[in-house]
């Protein structure tokens, strides 16, 4: 009787992987790899466990992906992505993720997916964000309904993120919570407020410098934004501020 088979690969390329999986039963994962992932390298170790009738009853896969390049959208390319992975019938773990997007460096990323009566996803990661009017266009799919993008000048911020999402078995979102915390090195935005009875001169721009920020957002639409640091209007002097909005 065969109880277990171990399959261990040397380093293979994404092209070699595509040549292999194009012959297996289509799925969302195989479609994603074939259509979205353009290059990269990986090695993997797969354990298959069988019952007495040689039916697979469990599996454990683990490995590493390096130098991956792929398209998240038509205009947004992920470069130099790397991570370690582990998954079996109930859990998926992705650790030590690094990825370079256009103006966003994702690092120290971990993702945990647990399947039971519901599907629970937890992700923790850090980002260094440097956006301006040019590279902001890469994120137009996300910002189409956000009006402020037209007045945006630049953003330089370092953030730590925690995301929790609960799905049902059809992948409908039942609940989620998102928190981030970090430092805004610089943020510039065009206010374009004309002078009036209360404001003695036009306010063209507002700029934040060396400011702490913390955001908490929940699926019930309750949110809290807290920030403390320095700001200036137009080309004036830096002033202290503290803001809480809930």
PDB file of N, CA and C in Angstrom, residues 55-129:
ATOM      1  N   UNK A  55      -6.989   7.135  -2.683  1.00  0.00           N
ATOM      2  CA  UNK A  55      -7.625   8.437  -2.803  1.00  0.00           C
ATOM      3  C   UNK A  55      -6.874   9.424  -1.912  1.00  0.00           C
ATOM      4  N   UNK A  56      -6.605  10.636  -2.446  1.00  0.00           N
ATOM      5  CA  UNK A  56      -5.885  11.637  -1.662  1.00  0.00           C
ATOM      6  C   UNK A  56      -6.779  12.136  -0.533  1.00  0.00           C
ATOM      7  N   UNK A  57      -6.335  11.981   0.696  1.00  0.00           N
ATOM      8  CA  UNK A  57      -7.115  12.408   1.854  1.00  0.00           C
ATOM      9  C   UNK A  57      -6.540  13.665   2.497  1.00  0.00           C
ATOM     10  N   UNK A  58      -5.304  13.981   2.183  1.00  0.00           N
ATOM     11  CA  UNK A  58      -4.700  15.208   2.726  1.00  0.00           C
ATOM     12  C   UNK A  58      -3.456  15.540   1.923  1.00  0.00           C
ATOM     13  N   UNK A  59      -3.031  16.778   2.020  1.00  0.00           N
ATOM     14  CA  UNK A  59      -1.796  17.182   1.364  1.00  0.00           C
ATOM     15  C   UNK A  59      -1.188  18.339   2.149  1.00  0.00           C
ATOM     16  N   UNK A  60       0.111  18.489   2.042  1.00  0.00           N
ATOM     17  CA  UNK A  60       0.826  19.621   2.619  1.00  0.00           C
ATOM     18  C   UNK A  60       1.806  20.122   1.564  1.00  0.00           C
ATOM     19  N   UNK A  61       1.738  21.410   1.264  1.00  0.00           N
ATOM     20  CA  UNK A  61       2.643  22.009   0.280  1.00  0.00           C
ATOM     21  C   UNK A  61       3.342  23.194   0.923  1.00  0.00           C
ATOM     22  N   UNK A  62       4.612  23.322   0.657  1.00  0.00           N
ATOM     23  CA  UNK A  62       5.366  24.463   1.147  1.00  0.00           C
ATOM     24  C   UNK A  62       6.491  24.767   0.170  1.00  0.00           C
ATOM     25  N   UNK A  63       6.950  26.016   0.188  1.00  0.00           N
ATOM     26  CA  UNK A  63       7.998  26.391  -0.739  1.00  0.00           C
ATOM     27  C   UNK A  63       8.270  27.877  -0.706  1.00  0.00           C
ATOM     28  N   UNK A  64       8.906  28.349  -1.768  1.00  0.00           N
ATOM     29  CA  UNK A  64       9.337  29.740  -1.844  1.00  0.00           C
ATOM     30  C   UNK A  64       9.162  30.242  -3.270  1.00  0.00           C
ATOM     31  N   UNK A  65       8.713  31.482  -3.391  1.00  0.00           N
ATOM     32  CA  UNK A  65       8.606  32.163  -4.683  1.00  0.00           C
ATOM     33  C   UNK A  65       9.556  33.346  -4.668  1.00  0.00           C
ATOM     34  N   UNK A  66      10.294  33.543  -5.788  1.00  0.00           N
ATOM     35  CA  UNK A  66      11.277  34.616  -5.862  1.00  0.00           C
ATOM     36  C   UNK A  66      11.160  35.349  -7.204  1.00  0.00           C
ATOM     37  N   UNK A  67      11.493  36.631  -7.188  1.00  0.00           N
ATOM     38  CA  UNK A  67      11.631  37.447  -8.399  1.00  0.00           C
ATOM     39  C   UNK A  67      10.392  37.384  -9.293  1.00  0.00           C
ATOM     40  N   UNK A  68       9.228  37.350  -8.674  1.00  0.00           N
ATOM     41  CA  UNK A  68       7.990  37.237  -9.450  1.00  0.00           C
ATOM     42  C   UNK A  68       7.559  38.596  -9.984  1.00  0.00           C
ATOM     43  N   UNK A  69       7.068  38.584 -11.199  1.00  0.00           N
ATOM     44  CA  UNK A  69       6.543  39.792 -11.850  1.00  0.00           C
ATOM     45  C   UNK A  69       5.182  39.444 -12.428  1.00  0.00           C
ATOM     46  N   UNK A  70       4.189  40.302 -12.142  1.00  0.00           N
ATOM     47  CA  UNK A  70       2.855  40.026 -12.641  1.00  0.00           C
ATOM     48  C   UNK A  70       1.997  41.270 -12.664  1.00  0.00           C
ATOM     49  N   UNK A  71       0.853  41.181 -13.340  1.00  0.00           N
ATOM     50  CA  UNK A  71      -0.059  42.308 -13.498  1.00  0.00           C
ATOM     51  C   UNK A  71      -1.227  42.175 -12.527  1.00  0.00           C
ATOM     52  N   UNK A  72      -1.368  43.173 -11.643  1.00  0.00           N
ATOM     53  CA  UNK A  72      -2.554  43.232 -10.795  1.00  0.00           C
ATOM     54  C   UNK A  72      -3.721  43.820 -11.565  1.00  0.00           C
ATOM     55  N   UNK A  73      -3.442  44.858 -12.356  1.00  0.00           N
ATOM     56  CA  UNK A  73      -4.390  45.415 -13.318  1.00  0.00           C
ATOM     57  C   UNK A  73      -3.612  45.726 -14.593  1.00  0.00           C
ATOM     58  N   UNK A  74      -4.283  46.251 -15.580  1.00  0.00           N
ATOM     59  CA  UNK A  74      -3.632  46.564 -16.856  1.00  0.00           C
ATOM     60  C   UNK A  74      -2.484  47.546 -16.668  1.00  0.00           C
ATOM     61  N   UNK A  75      -2.639  48.496 -15.737  1.00  0.00           N
ATOM     62  CA  UNK A  75      -1.637  49.549 -15.562  1.00  0.00           C
ATOM     63  C   UNK A  75      -0.787  49.398 -14.303  1.00  0.00           C
ATOM     64  N   UNK A  76      -1.021  48.338 -13.537  1.00  0.00           N
ATOM     65  CA  UNK A  76      -0.308  48.183 -12.265  1.00  0.00           C
ATOM     66  C   UNK A  76       0.445  46.855 -12.255  1.00  0.00           C
ATOM     67  N   UNK A  77       1.779  46.965 -12.218  1.00  0.00           N
ATOM     68  CA  UNK A  77       2.648  45.791 -12.290  1.00  0.00           C
ATOM     69  C   UNK A  77       3.328  45.576 -10.941  1.00  0.00           C
ATOM     70  N   UNK A  78       3.301  44.356 -10.452  1.00  0.00           N
ATOM     71  CA  UNK A  78       4.040  43.970  -9.247  1.00  0.00           C
ATOM     72  C   UNK A  78       5.400  43.440  -9.674  1.00  0.00           C
ATOM     73  N   UNK A  79       6.463  44.002  -9.086  1.00  0.00           N
ATOM     74  CA  UNK A  79       7.826  43.621  -9.478  1.00  0.00           C
ATOM     75  C   UNK A  79       8.591  43.080  -8.273  1.00  0.00           C
ATOM     76  N   UNK A  80       9.498  42.154  -8.551  1.00  0.00           N
ATOM     77  CA  UNK A  80      10.388  41.647  -7.518  1.00  0.00           C
ATOM     78  C   UNK A  80       9.681  41.022  -6.334  1.00  0.00           C
ATOM     79  N   UNK A  81       8.529  40.421  -6.558  1.00  0.00           N
ATOM     80  CA  UNK A  81       7.766  39.834  -5.452  1.00  0.00           C
ATOM     81  C   UNK A  81       8.427  38.540  -4.970  1.00  0.00           C
ATOM     82  N   UNK A  82       8.437  38.342  -3.661  1.00  0.00           N
ATOM     83  CA  UNK A  82       8.958  37.108  -3.084  1.00  0.00           C
ATOM     84  C   UNK A  82       8.182  36.789  -1.818  1.00  0.00           C
ATOM     85  N   UNK A  83       8.036  35.491  -1.513  1.00  0.00           N
ATOM     86  CA  UNK A  83       7.354  35.072  -0.294  1.00  0.00           C
ATOM     87  C   UNK A  83       7.565  33.578  -0.078  1.00  0.00           C
ATOM     88  N   UNK A  84       7.359  33.138   1.161  1.00  0.00           N
ATOM     89  CA  UNK A  84       7.312  31.724   1.511  1.00  0.00           C
ATOM     90  C   UNK A  84       5.856  31.318   1.679  1.00  0.00           C
ATOM     91  N   UNK A  85       5.525  30.076   1.339  1.00  0.00           N
ATOM     92  CA  UNK A  85       4.132  29.648   1.466  1.00  0.00           C
ATOM     93  C   UNK A  85       4.032  28.266   2.091  1.00  0.00           C
ATOM     94  N   UNK A  86       2.883  28.038   2.734  1.00  0.00           N
ATOM     95  CA  UNK A  86       2.514  26.743   3.292  1.00  0.00           C
ATOM     96  C   UNK A  86       1.009  26.613   3.162  1.00  0.00           C
ATOM     97  N   UNK A  87       0.522  25.478   2.650  1.00  0.00           N
ATOM     98  CA  UNK A  87      -0.928  25.283   2.665  1.00  0.00           C
ATOM     99  C   UNK A  87      -1.266  23.798   2.695  1.00  0.00           C
ATOM    100  N   UNK A  88      -2.425  23.531   3.298  1.00  0.00           N
ATOM    101  CA  UNK A  88      -2.991  22.189   3.308  1.00  0.00           C
ATOM    102  C   UNK A  88      -4.493  22.318   3.087  1.00  0.00           C
ATOM    103  N   UNK A  89      -5.267  21.324   3.500  1.00  0.00           N
ATOM    104  CA  UNK A  89      -6.708  21.348   3.207  1.00  0.00           C
ATOM    105  C   UNK A  89      -7.446  22.455   3.938  1.00  0.00           C
ATOM    106  N   UNK A  90      -6.910  22.942   5.049  1.00  0.00           N
ATOM    107  CA  UNK A  90      -7.654  23.914   5.858  1.00  0.00           C
ATOM    108  C   UNK A  90      -6.974  25.271   5.995  1.00  0.00           C
ATOM    109  N   UNK A  91      -5.674  25.352   5.768  1.00  0.00           N
ATOM    110  CA  UNK A  91      -4.948  26.587   6.048  1.00  0.00           C
ATOM    111  C   UNK A  91      -4.049  26.977   4.886  1.00  0.00           C
ATOM    112  N   UNK A  92      -3.909  28.284   4.731  1.00  0.00           N
ATOM    113  CA  UNK A  92      -2.936  28.844   3.793  1.00  0.00           C
ATOM    114  C   UNK A  92      -2.152  29.917   4.540  1.00  0.00           C
ATOM    115  N   UNK A  93      -0.825  29.830   4.498  1.00  0.00           N
ATOM    116  CA  UNK A  93       0.041  30.803   5.167  1.00  0.00           C
ATOM    117  C   UNK A  93       1.048  31.325   4.151  1.00  0.00           C
ATOM    118  N   UNK A  94       1.118  32.636   4.011  1.00  0.00           N
ATOM    119  CA  UNK A  94       2.113  33.290   3.160  1.00  0.00           C
ATOM    120  C   UNK A  94       2.898  34.246   4.045  1.00  0.00           C
ATOM    121  N   UNK A  95       4.219  34.086   4.086  1.00  0.00           N
ATOM    122  CA  UNK A  95       5.038  34.870   5.007  1.00  0.00           C
ATOM    123  C   UNK A  95       6.195  35.543   4.279  1.00  0.00           C
ATOM    124  N   UNK A  96       6.719  36.590   4.943  1.00  0.00           N
ATOM    125  CA  UNK A  96       7.906  37.303   4.466  1.00  0.00           C
ATOM    126  C   UNK A  96       7.720  37.852   3.050  1.00  0.00           C
ATOM    127  N   UNK A  97       6.533  38.400   2.810  1.00  0.00           N
ATOM    128  CA  UNK A  97       6.224  38.920   1.488  1.00  0.00           C
ATOM    129  C   UNK A  97       6.898  40.265   1.252  1.00  0.00           C
ATOM    130  N   UNK A  98       7.483  40.392   0.068  1.00  0.00           N
ATOM    131  CA  UNK A  98       8.015  41.668  -0.407  1.00  0.00           C
ATOM    132  C   UNK A  98       7.510  41.883  -1.829  1.00  0.00           C
ATOM    133  N   UNK A  99       7.152  43.130  -2.144  1.00  0.00           N
ATOM    134  CA  UNK A  99       6.627  43.420  -3.476  1.00  0.00           C
ATOM    135  C   UNK A  99       6.783  44.910  -3.767  1.00  0.00           C
ATOM    136  N   UNK A 100       7.177  45.232  -4.983  1.00  0.00           N
ATOM    137  CA  UNK A 100       7.361  46.619  -5.380  1.00  0.00           C
ATOM    138  C   UNK A 100       6.318  46.977  -6.432  1.00  0.00           C
ATOM    139  N   UNK A 101       5.418  47.876  -6.050  1.00  0.00           N
ATOM    140  CA  UNK A 101       4.433  48.404  -6.986  1.00  0.00           C
ATOM    141  C   UNK A 101       4.899  49.797  -7.420  1.00  0.00           C
ATOM    142  N   UNK A 102       4.117  50.450  -8.223  1.00  0.00           N
ATOM    143  CA  UNK A 102       4.490  51.776  -8.715  1.00  0.00           C
ATOM    144  C   UNK A 102       4.301  52.812  -7.608  1.00  0.00           C
ATOM    145  N   UNK A 103       5.386  53.112  -6.874  1.00  0.00           N
ATOM    146  CA  UNK A 103       5.307  54.084  -5.796  1.00  0.00           C
ATOM    147  C   UNK A 103       4.987  53.488  -4.437  1.00  0.00           C
ATOM    148  N   UNK A 104       4.771  52.167  -4.360  1.00  0.00           N
ATOM    149  CA  UNK A 104       4.457  51.514  -3.091  1.00  0.00           C
ATOM    150  C   UNK A 104       5.364  50.300  -2.923  1.00  0.00           C
ATOM    151  N   UNK A 105       6.115  50.278  -1.826  1.00  0.00           N
ATOM    152  CA  UNK A 105       6.935  49.124  -1.478  1.00  0.00           C
ATOM    153  C   UNK A 105       6.251  48.387  -0.339  1.00  0.00           C
ATOM    154  N   UNK A 106       5.830  47.147  -0.606  1.00  0.00           N
ATOM    155  CA  UNK A 106       5.217  46.306   0.420  1.00  0.00           C
ATOM    156  C   UNK A 106       6.305  45.404   0.996  1.00  0.00           C
ATOM    157  N   UNK A 107       6.365  45.333   2.330  1.00  0.00           N
ATOM    158  CA  UNK A 107       7.409  44.531   2.962  1.00  0.00           C
ATOM    159  C   UNK A 107       6.866  43.909   4.244  1.00  0.00           C
ATOM    160  N   UNK A 108       7.576  42.904   4.718  1.00  0.00           N
ATOM    161  CA  UNK A 108       7.215  42.221   5.970  1.00  0.00           C
ATOM    162  C   UNK A 108       5.756  41.791   5.968  1.00  0.00           C
ATOM    163  N   UNK A 109       5.287  41.273   4.841  1.00  0.00           N
ATOM    164  CA  UNK A 109       3.889  40.894   4.719  1.00  0.00           C
ATOM    165  C   UNK A 109       3.638  39.452   5.110  1.00  0.00           C
ATOM    166  N   UNK A 110       2.611  39.240   5.945  1.00  0.00           N
ATOM    167  CA  UNK A 110       2.179  37.897   6.324  1.00  0.00           C
ATOM    168  C   UNK A 110       0.676  37.782   6.106  1.00  0.00           C
ATOM    169  N   UNK A 111       0.242  36.619   5.610  1.00  0.00           N
ATOM    170  CA  UNK A 111      -1.183  36.393   5.365  1.00  0.00           C
ATOM    171  C   UNK A 111      -1.555  35.007   5.866  1.00  0.00           C
ATOM    172  N   UNK A 112      -2.668  34.930   6.602  1.00  0.00           N
ATOM    173  CA  UNK A 112      -3.144  33.668   7.162  1.00  0.00           C
ATOM    174  C   UNK A 112      -4.595  33.467   6.725  1.00  0.00           C
ATOM    175  N   UNK A 113      -4.879  32.333   6.100  1.00  0.00           N
ATOM    176  CA  UNK A 113      -6.228  32.017   5.644  1.00  0.00           C
ATOM    177  C   UNK A 113      -6.632  30.676   6.241  1.00  0.00           C
ATOM    178  N   UNK A 114      -7.737  30.677   7.009  1.00  0.00           N
ATOM    179  CA  UNK A 114      -8.212  29.462   7.674  1.00  0.00           C
ATOM    180  C   UNK A 114      -9.617  29.151   7.191  1.00  0.00           C
ATOM    181  N   UNK A 115      -9.839  27.914   6.782  1.00  0.00           N
ATOM    182  CA  UNK A 115     -11.149  27.506   6.279  1.00  0.00           C
ATOM    183  C   UNK A 115     -11.827  26.570   7.267  1.00  0.00           C
ATOM    184  N   UNK A 116     -13.060  26.906   7.613  1.00  0.00           N
ATOM    185  CA  UNK A 116     -13.894  26.079   8.478  1.00  0.00           C
ATOM    186  C   UNK A 116     -15.325  26.288   8.045  1.00  0.00           C
ATOM    187  N   UNK A 117     -16.245  26.538   9.003  1.00  0.00           N
ATOM    188  CA  UNK A 117     -17.612  26.905   8.635  1.00  0.00           C
ATOM    189  C   UNK A 117     -17.612  28.202   7.843  1.00  0.00           C
ATOM    190  N   UNK A 118     -16.705  29.115   8.231  1.00  0.00           N
ATOM    191  CA  UNK A 118     -16.456  30.333   7.467  1.00  0.00           C
ATOM    192  C   UNK A 118     -14.980  30.373   7.084  1.00  0.00           C
ATOM    193  N   UNK A 119     -14.618  31.341   6.268  1.00  0.00           N
ATOM    194  CA  UNK A 119     -13.228  31.524   5.856  1.00  0.00           C
ATOM    195  C   UNK A 119     -12.717  32.806   6.501  1.00  0.00           C
ATOM    196  N   UNK A 120     -11.651  32.695   7.266  1.00  0.00           N
ATOM    197  CA  UNK A 120     -11.083  33.851   7.958  1.00  0.00           C
ATOM    198  C   UNK A 120      -9.721  34.199   7.378  1.00  0.00           C
ATOM    199  N   UNK A 121      -9.558  35.466   7.038  1.00  0.00           N
ATOM    200  CA  UNK A 121      -8.297  35.952   6.488  1.00  0.00           C
ATOM    201  C   UNK A 121      -7.740  37.030   7.404  1.00  0.00           C
ATOM    202  N   UNK A 122      -6.458  36.910   7.728  1.00  0.00           N
ATOM    203  CA  UNK A 122      -5.772  37.937   8.488  1.00  0.00           C
ATOM    204  C   UNK A 122      -4.477  38.278   7.775  1.00  0.00           C
ATOM    205  N   UNK A 123      -4.208  39.562   7.633  1.00  0.00           N
ATOM    206  CA  UNK A 123      -2.983  39.990   6.968  1.00  0.00           C
ATOM    207  C   UNK A 123      -2.336  41.111   7.764  1.00  0.00           C
ATOM    208  N   UNK A 124      -1.022  41.018   7.905  1.00  0.00           N
ATOM    209  CA  UNK A 124      -0.230  42.065   8.548  1.00  0.00           C
ATOM    210  C   UNK A 124       0.915  42.409   7.606  1.00  0.00           C
ATOM    211  N   UNK A 125       1.099  43.702   7.331  1.00  0.00           N
ATOM    212  CA  UNK A 125       2.177  44.089   6.425  1.00  0.00           C
ATOM    213  C   UNK A 125       2.530  45.556   6.620  1.00  0.00           C
ATOM    214  N   UNK A 126       3.687  45.937   6.102  1.00  0.00           N
ATOM    215  CA  UNK A 126       4.159  47.319   6.178  1.00  0.00           C
ATOM    216  C   UNK A 126       4.345  47.852   4.761  1.00  0.00           C
ATOM    217  N   UNK A 127       4.171  49.164   4.613  1.00  0.00           N
ATOM    218  CA  UNK A 127       4.351  49.790   3.307  1.00  0.00           C
ATOM    219  C   UNK A 127       5.114  51.101   3.429  1.00  0.00           C
ATOM    220  N   UNK A 128       5.975  51.348   2.446  1.00  0.00           N
ATOM    221  CA  UNK A 128       6.564  52.658   2.224  1.00  0.00           C
ATOM    222  C   UNK A 128       5.910  53.215   0.970  1.00  0.00           C
ATOM    223  N   UNK A 129       5.180  54.322   1.115  1.00  0.00           N
ATOM    224  CA  UNK A 129       4.374  54.859   0.016  1.00  0.00           C
ATOM    225  C   UNK A 129       4.934  56.207  -0.421  1.00  0.00           C
TER     226      UNK A 129
END
